[in-house]
Short mmCIF file of C-alpha atoms and ligand atoms in Angstrom, two decimals:
data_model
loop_
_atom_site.label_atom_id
_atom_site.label_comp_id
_atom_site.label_asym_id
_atom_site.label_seq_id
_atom_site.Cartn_x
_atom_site.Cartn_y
_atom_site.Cartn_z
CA UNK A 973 51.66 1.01 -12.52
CA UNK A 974 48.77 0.46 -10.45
CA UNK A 975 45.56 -0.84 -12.18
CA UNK A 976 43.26 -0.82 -9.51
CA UNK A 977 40.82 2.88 -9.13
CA UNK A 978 41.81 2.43 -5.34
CA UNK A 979 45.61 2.67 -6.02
CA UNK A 980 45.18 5.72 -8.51
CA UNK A 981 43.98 3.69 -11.67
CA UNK A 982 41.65 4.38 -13.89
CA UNK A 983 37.67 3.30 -12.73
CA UNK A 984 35.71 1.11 -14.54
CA UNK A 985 32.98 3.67 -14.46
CA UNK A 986 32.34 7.09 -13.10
CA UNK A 987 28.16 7.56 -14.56
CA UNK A 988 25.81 7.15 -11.30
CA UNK A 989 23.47 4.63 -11.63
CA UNK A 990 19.80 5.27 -11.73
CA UNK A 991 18.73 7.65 -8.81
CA UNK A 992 15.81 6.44 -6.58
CA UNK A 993 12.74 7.10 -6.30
CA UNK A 994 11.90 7.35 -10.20
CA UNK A 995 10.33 10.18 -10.50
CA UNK A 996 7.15 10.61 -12.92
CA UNK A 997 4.72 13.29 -13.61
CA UNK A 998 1.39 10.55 -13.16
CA UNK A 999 2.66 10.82 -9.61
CA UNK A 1000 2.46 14.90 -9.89
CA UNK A 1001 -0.85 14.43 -11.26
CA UNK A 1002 -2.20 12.28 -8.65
CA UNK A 1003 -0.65 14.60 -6.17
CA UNK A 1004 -2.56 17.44 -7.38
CA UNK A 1005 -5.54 16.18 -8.05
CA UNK A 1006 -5.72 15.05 -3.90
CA UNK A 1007 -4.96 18.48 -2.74
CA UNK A 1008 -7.56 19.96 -5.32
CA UNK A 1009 -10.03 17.82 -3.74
CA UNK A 1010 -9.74 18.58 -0.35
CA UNK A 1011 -10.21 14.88 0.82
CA UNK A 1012 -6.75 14.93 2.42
CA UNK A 1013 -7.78 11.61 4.78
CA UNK A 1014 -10.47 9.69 5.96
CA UNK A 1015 -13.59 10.96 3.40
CA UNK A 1016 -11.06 10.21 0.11
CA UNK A 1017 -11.62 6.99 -1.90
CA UNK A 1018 -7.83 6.64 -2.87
CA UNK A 1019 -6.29 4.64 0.53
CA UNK A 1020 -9.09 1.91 -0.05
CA UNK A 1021 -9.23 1.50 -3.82
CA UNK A 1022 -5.16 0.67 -3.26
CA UNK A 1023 -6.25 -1.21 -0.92
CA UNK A 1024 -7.86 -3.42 -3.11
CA UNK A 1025 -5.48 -3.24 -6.29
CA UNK A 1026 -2.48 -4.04 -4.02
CA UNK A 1027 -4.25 -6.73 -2.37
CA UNK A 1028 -4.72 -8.07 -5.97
CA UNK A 1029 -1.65 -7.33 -7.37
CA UNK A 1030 -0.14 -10.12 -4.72
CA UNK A 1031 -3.04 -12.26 -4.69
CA UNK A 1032 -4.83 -11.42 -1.51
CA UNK A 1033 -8.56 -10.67 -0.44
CA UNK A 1034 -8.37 -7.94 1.41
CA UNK A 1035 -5.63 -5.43 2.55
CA UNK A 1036 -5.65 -2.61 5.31
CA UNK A 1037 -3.51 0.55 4.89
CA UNK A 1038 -1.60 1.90 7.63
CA UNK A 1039 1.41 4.25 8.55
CA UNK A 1040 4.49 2.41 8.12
CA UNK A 1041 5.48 -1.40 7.50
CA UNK A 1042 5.99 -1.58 11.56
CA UNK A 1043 2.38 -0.42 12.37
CA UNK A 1044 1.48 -3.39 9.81
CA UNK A 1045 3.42 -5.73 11.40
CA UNK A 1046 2.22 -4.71 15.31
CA UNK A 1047 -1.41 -4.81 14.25
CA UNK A 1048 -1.00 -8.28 12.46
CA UNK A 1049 0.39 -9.61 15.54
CA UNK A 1050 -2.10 -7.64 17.73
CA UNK A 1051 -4.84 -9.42 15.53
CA UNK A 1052 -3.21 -12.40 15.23
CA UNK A 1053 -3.79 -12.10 19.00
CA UNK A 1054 -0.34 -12.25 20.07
CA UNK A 1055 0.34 -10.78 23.44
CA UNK A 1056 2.45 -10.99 26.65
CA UNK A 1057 4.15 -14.34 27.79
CA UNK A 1058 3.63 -15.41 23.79
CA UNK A 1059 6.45 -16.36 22.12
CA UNK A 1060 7.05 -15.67 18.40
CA UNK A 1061 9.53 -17.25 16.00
CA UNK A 1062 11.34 -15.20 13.58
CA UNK A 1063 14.76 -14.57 11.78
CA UNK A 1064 17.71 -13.06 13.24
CA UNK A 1065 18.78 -11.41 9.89
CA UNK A 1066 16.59 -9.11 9.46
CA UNK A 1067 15.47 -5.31 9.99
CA UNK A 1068 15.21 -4.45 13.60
CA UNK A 1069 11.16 -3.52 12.97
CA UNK A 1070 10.50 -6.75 12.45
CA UNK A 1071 11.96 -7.52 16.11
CA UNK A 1072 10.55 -4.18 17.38
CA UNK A 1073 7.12 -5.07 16.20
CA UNK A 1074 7.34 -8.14 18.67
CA UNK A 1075 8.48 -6.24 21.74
CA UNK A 1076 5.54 -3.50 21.11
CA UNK A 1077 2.94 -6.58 21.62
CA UNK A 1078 5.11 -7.53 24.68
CA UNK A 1079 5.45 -11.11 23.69
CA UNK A 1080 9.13 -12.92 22.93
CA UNK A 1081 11.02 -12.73 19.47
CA UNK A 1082 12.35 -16.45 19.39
CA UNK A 1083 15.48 -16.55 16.97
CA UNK A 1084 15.90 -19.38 13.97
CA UNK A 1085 18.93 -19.74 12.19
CA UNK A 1086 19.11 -18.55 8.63
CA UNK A 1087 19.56 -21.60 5.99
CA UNK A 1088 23.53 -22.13 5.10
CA UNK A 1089 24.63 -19.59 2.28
CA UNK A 1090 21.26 -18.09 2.35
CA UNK A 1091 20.01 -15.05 3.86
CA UNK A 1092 16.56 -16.99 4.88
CA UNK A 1093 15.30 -18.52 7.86
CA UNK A 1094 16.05 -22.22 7.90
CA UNK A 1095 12.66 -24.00 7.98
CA UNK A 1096 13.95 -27.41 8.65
CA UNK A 1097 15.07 -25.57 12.49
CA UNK A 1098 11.84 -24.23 13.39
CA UNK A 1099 9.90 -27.16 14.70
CA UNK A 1100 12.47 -27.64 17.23
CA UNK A 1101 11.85 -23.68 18.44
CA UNK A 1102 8.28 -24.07 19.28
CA UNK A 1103 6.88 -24.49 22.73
CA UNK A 1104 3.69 -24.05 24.43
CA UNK A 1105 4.46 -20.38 24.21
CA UNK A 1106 4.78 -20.26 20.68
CA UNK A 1107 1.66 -17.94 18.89
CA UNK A 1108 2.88 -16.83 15.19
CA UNK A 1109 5.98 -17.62 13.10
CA UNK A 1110 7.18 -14.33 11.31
CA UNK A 1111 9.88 -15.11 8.54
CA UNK A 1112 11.10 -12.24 6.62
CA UNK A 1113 11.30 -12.12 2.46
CA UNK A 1114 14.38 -10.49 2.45
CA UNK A 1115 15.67 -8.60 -0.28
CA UNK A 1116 11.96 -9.59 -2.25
CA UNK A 1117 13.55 -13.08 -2.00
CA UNK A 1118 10.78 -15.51 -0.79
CA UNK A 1119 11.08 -17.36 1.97
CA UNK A 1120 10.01 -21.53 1.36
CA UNK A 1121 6.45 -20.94 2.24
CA UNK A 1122 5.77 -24.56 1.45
CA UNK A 1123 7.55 -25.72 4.50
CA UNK A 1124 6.24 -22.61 6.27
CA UNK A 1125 2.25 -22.85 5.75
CA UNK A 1126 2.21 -26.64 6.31
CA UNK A 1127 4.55 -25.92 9.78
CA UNK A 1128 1.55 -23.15 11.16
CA UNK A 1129 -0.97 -25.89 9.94
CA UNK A 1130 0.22 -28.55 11.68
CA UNK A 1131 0.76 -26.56 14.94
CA UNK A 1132 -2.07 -24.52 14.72
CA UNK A 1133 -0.02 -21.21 14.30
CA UNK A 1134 -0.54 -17.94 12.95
CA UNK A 1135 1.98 -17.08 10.19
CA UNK A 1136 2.76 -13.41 9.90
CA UNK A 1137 4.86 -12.64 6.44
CA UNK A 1138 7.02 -10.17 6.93
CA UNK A 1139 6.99 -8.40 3.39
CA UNK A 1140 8.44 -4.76 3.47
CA UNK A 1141 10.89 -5.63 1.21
CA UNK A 1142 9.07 -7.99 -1.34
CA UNK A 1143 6.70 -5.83 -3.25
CA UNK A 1144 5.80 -8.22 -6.65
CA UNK A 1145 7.34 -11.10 -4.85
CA UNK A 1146 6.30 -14.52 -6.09
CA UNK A 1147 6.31 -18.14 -4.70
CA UNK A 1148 5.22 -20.58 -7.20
CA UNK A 1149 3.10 -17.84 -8.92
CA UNK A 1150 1.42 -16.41 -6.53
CA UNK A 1151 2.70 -13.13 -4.38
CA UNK A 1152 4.04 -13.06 -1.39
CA UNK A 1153 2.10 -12.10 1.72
CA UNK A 1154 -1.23 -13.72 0.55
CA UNK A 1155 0.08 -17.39 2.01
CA UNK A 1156 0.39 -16.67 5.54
CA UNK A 1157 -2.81 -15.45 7.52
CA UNK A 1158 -1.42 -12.02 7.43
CA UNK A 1159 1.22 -10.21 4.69
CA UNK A 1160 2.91 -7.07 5.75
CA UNK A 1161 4.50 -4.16 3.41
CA UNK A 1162 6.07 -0.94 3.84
CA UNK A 1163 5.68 1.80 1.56
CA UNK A 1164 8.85 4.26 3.28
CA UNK A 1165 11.10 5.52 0.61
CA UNK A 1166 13.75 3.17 0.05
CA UNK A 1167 11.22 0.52 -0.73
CA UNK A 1168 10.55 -0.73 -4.27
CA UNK A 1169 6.84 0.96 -3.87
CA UNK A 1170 7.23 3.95 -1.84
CA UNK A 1171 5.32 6.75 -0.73
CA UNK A 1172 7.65 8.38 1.71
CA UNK A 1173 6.22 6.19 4.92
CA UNK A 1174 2.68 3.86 4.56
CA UNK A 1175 2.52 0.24 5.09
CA UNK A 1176 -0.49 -2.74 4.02
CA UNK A 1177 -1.98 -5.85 6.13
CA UNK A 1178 -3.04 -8.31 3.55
CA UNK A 1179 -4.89 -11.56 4.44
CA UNK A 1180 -7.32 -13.75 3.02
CA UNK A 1181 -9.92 -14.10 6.26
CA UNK A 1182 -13.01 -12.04 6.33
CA UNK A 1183 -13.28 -11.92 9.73
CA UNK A 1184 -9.43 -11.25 9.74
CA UNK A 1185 -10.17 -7.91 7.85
CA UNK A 1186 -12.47 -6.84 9.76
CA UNK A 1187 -10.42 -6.80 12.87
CA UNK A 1188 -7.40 -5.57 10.91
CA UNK A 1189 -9.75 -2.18 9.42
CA UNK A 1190 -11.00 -1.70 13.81
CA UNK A 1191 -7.44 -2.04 15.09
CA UNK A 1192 -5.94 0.64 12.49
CA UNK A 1193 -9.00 2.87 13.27
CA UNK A 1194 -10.01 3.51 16.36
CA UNK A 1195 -12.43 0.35 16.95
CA UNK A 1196 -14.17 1.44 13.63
CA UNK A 1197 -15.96 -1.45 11.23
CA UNK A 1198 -15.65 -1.36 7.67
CA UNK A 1199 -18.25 0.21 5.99
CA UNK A 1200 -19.29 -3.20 4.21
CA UNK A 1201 -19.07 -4.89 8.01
CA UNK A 1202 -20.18 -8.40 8.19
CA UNK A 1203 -18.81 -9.23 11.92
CA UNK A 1204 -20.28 -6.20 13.71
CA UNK A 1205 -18.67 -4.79 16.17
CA UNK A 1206 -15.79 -6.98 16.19
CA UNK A 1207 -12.73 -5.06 18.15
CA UNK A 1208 -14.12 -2.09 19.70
CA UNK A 1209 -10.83 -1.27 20.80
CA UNK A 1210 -8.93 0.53 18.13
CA UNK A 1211 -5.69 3.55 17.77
CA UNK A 1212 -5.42 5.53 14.86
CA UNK A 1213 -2.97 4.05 12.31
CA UNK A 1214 -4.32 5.00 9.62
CA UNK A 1215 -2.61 5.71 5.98
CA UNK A 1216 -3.46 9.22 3.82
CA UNK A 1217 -4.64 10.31 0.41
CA UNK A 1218 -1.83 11.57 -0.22
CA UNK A 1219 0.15 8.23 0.16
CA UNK A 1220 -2.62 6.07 -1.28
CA UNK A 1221 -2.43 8.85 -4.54
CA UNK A 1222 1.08 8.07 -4.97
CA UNK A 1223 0.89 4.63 -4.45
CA UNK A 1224 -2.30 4.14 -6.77
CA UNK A 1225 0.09 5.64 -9.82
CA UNK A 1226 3.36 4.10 -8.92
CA UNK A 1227 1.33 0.70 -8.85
CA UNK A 1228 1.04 0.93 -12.25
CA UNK A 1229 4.74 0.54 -13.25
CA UNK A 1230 5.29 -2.05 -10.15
CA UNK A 1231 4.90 -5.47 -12.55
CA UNK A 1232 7.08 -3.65 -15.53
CA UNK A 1233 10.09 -2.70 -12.79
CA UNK A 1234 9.94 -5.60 -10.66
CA UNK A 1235 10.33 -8.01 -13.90
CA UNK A 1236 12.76 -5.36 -15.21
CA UNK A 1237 14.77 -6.00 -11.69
CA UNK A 1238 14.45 -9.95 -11.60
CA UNK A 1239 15.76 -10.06 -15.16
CA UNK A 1240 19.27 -8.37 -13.65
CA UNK A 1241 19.19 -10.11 -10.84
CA UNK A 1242 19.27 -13.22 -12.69
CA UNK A 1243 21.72 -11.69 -15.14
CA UNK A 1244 24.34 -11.05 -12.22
CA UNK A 1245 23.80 -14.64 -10.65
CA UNK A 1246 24.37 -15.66 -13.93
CA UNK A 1247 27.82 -14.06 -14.53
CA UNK A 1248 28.93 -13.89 -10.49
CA UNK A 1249 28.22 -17.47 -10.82
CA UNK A 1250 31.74 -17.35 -13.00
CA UNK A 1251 33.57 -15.49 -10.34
CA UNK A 1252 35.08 -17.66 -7.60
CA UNK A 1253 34.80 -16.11 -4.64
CA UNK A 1254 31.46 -14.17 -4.81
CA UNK A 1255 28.74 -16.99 -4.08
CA UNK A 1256 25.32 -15.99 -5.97
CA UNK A 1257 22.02 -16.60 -3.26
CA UNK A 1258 20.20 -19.53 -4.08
CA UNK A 1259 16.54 -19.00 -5.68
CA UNK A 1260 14.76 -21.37 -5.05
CA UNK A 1261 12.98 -22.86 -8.56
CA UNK A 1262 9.27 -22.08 -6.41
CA UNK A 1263 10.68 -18.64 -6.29
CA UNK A 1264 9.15 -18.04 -9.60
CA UNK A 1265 9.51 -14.10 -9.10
CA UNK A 1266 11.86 -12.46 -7.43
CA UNK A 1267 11.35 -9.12 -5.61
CA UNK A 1268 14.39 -7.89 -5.83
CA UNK A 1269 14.86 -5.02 -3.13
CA UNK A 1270 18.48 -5.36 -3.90
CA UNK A 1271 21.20 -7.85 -4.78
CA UNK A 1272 22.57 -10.19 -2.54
CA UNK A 1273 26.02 -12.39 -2.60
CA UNK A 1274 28.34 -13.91 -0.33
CA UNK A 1275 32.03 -12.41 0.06
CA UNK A 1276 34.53 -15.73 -0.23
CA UNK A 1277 37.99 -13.74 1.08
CA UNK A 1278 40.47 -16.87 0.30
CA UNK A 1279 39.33 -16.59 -3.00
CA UNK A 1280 40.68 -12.94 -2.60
CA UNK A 1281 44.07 -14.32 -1.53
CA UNK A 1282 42.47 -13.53 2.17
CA UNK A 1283 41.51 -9.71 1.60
CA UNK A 1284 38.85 -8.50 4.23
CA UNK A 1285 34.81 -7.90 2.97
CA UNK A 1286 35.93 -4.39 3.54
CA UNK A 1287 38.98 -4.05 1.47
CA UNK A 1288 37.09 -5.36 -1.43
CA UNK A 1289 34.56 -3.09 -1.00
CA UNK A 1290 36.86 -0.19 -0.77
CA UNK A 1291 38.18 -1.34 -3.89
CA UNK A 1292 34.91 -1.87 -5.68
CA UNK A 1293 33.34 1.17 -4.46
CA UNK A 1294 36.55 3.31 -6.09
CA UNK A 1295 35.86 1.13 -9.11
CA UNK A 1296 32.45 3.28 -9.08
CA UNK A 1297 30.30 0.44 -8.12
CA UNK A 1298 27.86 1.18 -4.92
CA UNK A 1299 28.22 -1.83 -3.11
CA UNK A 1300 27.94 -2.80 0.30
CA UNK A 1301 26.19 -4.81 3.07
CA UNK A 1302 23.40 -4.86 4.64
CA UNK A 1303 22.96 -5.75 8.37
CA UNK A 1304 26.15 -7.04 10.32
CA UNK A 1305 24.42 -7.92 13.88
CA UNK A 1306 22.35 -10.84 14.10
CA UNK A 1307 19.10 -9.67 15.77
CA UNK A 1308 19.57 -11.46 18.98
CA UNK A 1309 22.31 -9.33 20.01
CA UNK A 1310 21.01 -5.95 19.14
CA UNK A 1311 21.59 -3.46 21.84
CA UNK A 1312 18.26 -2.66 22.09
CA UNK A 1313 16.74 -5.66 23.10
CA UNK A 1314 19.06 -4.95 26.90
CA UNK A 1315 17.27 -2.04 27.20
CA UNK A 1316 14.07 -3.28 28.22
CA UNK A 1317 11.96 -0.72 26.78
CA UNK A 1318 8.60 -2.72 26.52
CA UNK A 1319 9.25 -4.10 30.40
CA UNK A 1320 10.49 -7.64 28.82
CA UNK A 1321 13.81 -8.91 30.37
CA UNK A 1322 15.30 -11.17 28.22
CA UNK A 1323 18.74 -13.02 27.83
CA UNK A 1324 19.59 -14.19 24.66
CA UNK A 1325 23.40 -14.75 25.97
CA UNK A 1326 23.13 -18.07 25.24
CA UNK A 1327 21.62 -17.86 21.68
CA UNK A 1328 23.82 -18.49 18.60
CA UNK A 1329 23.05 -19.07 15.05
CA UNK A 1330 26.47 -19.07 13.34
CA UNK A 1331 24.98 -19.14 9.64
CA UNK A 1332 23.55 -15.22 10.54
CA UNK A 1333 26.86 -14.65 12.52
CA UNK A 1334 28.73 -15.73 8.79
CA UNK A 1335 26.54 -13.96 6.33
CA UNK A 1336 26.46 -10.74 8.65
CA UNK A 1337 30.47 -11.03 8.11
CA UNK A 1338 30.36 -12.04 4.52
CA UNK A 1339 27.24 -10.82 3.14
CA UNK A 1340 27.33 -8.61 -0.22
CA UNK A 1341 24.63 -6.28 -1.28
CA UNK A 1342 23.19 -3.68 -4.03
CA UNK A 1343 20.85 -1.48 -4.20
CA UNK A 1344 17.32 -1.99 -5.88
CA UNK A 1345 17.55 1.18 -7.66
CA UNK A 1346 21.01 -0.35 -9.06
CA UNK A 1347 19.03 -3.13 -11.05
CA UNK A 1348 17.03 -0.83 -12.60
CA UNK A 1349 20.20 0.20 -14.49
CA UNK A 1350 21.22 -0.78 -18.03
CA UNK A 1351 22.98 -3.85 -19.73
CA UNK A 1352 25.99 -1.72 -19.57
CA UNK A 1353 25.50 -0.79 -16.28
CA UNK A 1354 25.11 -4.64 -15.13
CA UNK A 1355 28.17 -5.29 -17.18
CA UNK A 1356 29.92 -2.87 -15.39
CA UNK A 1357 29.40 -4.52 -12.03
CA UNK A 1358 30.93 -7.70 -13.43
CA UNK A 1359 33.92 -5.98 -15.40
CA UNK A 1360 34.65 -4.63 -11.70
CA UNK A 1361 34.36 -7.18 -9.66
CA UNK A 1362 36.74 -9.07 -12.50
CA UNK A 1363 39.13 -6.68 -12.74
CA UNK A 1364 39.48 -6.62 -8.26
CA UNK A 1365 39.95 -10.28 -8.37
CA UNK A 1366 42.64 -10.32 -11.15
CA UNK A 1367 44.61 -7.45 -9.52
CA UNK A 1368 43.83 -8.75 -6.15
CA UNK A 1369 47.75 -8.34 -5.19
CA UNK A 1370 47.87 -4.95 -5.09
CA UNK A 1371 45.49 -4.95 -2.08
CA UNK A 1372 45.90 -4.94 1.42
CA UNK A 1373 43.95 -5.02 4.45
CA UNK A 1374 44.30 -1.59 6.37
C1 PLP B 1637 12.28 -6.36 6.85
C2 PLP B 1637 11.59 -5.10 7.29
N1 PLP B 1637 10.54 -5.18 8.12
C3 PLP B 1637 9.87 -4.07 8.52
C4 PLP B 1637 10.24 -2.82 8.09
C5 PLP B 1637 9.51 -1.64 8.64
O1 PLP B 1637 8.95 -0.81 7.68
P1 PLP B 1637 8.75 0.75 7.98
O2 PLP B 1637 10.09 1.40 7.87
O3 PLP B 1637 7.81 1.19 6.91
O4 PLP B 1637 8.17 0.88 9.34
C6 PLP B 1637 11.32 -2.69 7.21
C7 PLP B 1637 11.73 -1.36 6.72
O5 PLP B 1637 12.85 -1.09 6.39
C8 PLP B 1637 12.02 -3.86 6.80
O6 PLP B 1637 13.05 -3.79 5.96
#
């Protein structure tokens, strides 16, 4: 008799887990209460009062709302003054905005290995990437886990760098207490829907530096200043990237219940590590203890197949997917061999034949991942991750590669 769901067995569970985005009638309200006012964009007060709560909810002086966690990160590097012929040092696992964000200023993504068993750059590798070139490091929090920004401020210190946190997935993120994307000179967030606070598209620059800002607020609109200018006329050169009421309405509610479901999500993470930590062959992701919060855009692992008597990352998902568990991966190319980089789209030719970094090339093979939405689920729900995963590796002989 087969035991496994895949083979015709019963599943450990067949309830969906909880649907994303939450949905919430203070979000209706807010909705409303924008289109009753008729201040649809730039003469509304919503885009900079989030502004200002989001750049306090992570810690940060000021914050700039945009279109999209791309425009964010192409006017922080615009600002940061990064251009053609400038070289920029980032992570090869990672979304490929973060890459196309480089391109768009015309300078050169430079690629550091992530750490071993980790899905994070390795800092100890990126003194030996910088040149002359080199303008900005841009690590990526991914998954809301934070990069060691310890190693990373003192690096752009010493080398008189900008740093450029890449944040789209690390809403409520914390390192040593303090959020994400209010260390580096510039923190970037999207707000599209998958994201842990989402308005359908939107993005935020957040940095500490007046002057900073105030180039930031031109760039995103059309060489404007700020209305409480201190520089002047700083960039007179300006496009229009600007965010909406609408999104800033939406965002201004969700806000609210950001802390609440971010420490809701940490608490499962930790509750998974906890019990994956018991199942040989899934490796939990390292958190580091200055990681004091987690933002949890998901749940990452590491698939160990001769623990699975040498089953692909692909037949155990099968497996665990007919178990009723959504899990998959996330990206499977290392950066530096996406197709589009061959196209030459922003007139850059670049080889990056020769560039390897076989920690990305493992963890794009072996890489496990959930959902956020997923740790917003119950006890039960977290339980029945575990009794799945459990009940794969137990039964693991009725499986074979197809
Ligand atoms: C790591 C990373 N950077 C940047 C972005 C770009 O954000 P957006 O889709 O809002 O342009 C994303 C979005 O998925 C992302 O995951």
């Amino acid at each position: 008799m087969p035991t496994l769901a895949i083979n015709g067995g019963d599943p450990i569970r067949t309830k969906p887990f909880p649907a994303w985005p939450v949905l919430d009638t203070a979000d209706t309200k807010a909705f409303e209460s924008i289109y009753n006012s008729r201040r649809w964009g730039v003469r509304g007060s919503n885009v900079a009062e989030f502004a200002k709560q989001f750049a306090e909810f992570q810690g940060a002086n000021y914050g700039v709302c945009v279109n999209s966690g791309t425009t964010a990160l192409y006017v922080a590097l615009k600002t940061a003054g990064v251009g053609p012929d400038d070289e920029v040092i980032t992570t090869p696992y990672t979304f490929q905005a973060t890459i196309v964000a480089i391109l768009m200023t015309h300078a050169k993504p430079v690629f550091v290995d992530t750490a071993p068993d980790s899905f994070l750059m390795d800092v100890t590798k990126i003194q030996d990437a910088i040149t002359d070139k080199t303008k900005a490091i841009l690590p990526v929090h991914i998954a809301g886990y934070p990069a060691d920004l310890d190693a990373l401020v003192d690096i752009a210190e010493r080398h008189n760098l900008k740093l450029i946190e890449d944040c789209a997935q690390a809403h409520g993120a914390e390192w040593r207490g303090k959020g994400v994307g209010s260390w580096g000179h510039f923190g970037c967030f999207s707000f599209q829907t998958s994201k842990n606070l989402c308005a359908g598209e939107g993005g935020i620059v957040l940095t500490n530096d007046r002057e900073l800002y105030e180039r930031l607020y031109a760039l995103h609109n059309c060489g404007r200043t700020p209305p409480d200018a201190e520089f002047g006329n700083i960039e007179p050169f300006g496009s229009n990237f600007r965010m909406t009421e609408w999104q800033a309405a939406i965002l201004l509610s969700r806000l609210k219940r950001l802390e609440d479901e971010t420490n809701y999500r940490h608490m499962n993470m930790r509750w998974l590590d906890g019990w994956f930590g018991e199942i040989p062959g899934i490796r939990v992701t390292r958190l580091d203890p200055r990681a004091t919060r987690c933002g949890s855009h998901g749940y990452k692992a590491i698939f160990d197949s001769e623990e699975f008597e040498g089953i692909s990352r692909k037949t155990f998902l099968d497996a665990i997917r007919a178990e009723g568990i959504p899990m998959g991966y996330w990206y499977t190319t290392p950066m530096y061999r996406a197709s589009f980089l061959k196209s030459n789209l922003f007139g850059q030719d670049f080889d990056y034949s020769n560039v390897h970094c076989p920690e990305t090339e493992k963890i794009c093979q072996t890489g496990l991942a959930l959902s956020q939405n997923i740790l917003l689920g119950t006890e039960e729900d977290m339980e029945d991750i575990i009794k799945a995963t459990v009940k794969i590796r137990r039964n693991v002989g009725e499986l074979k590669d197809g």
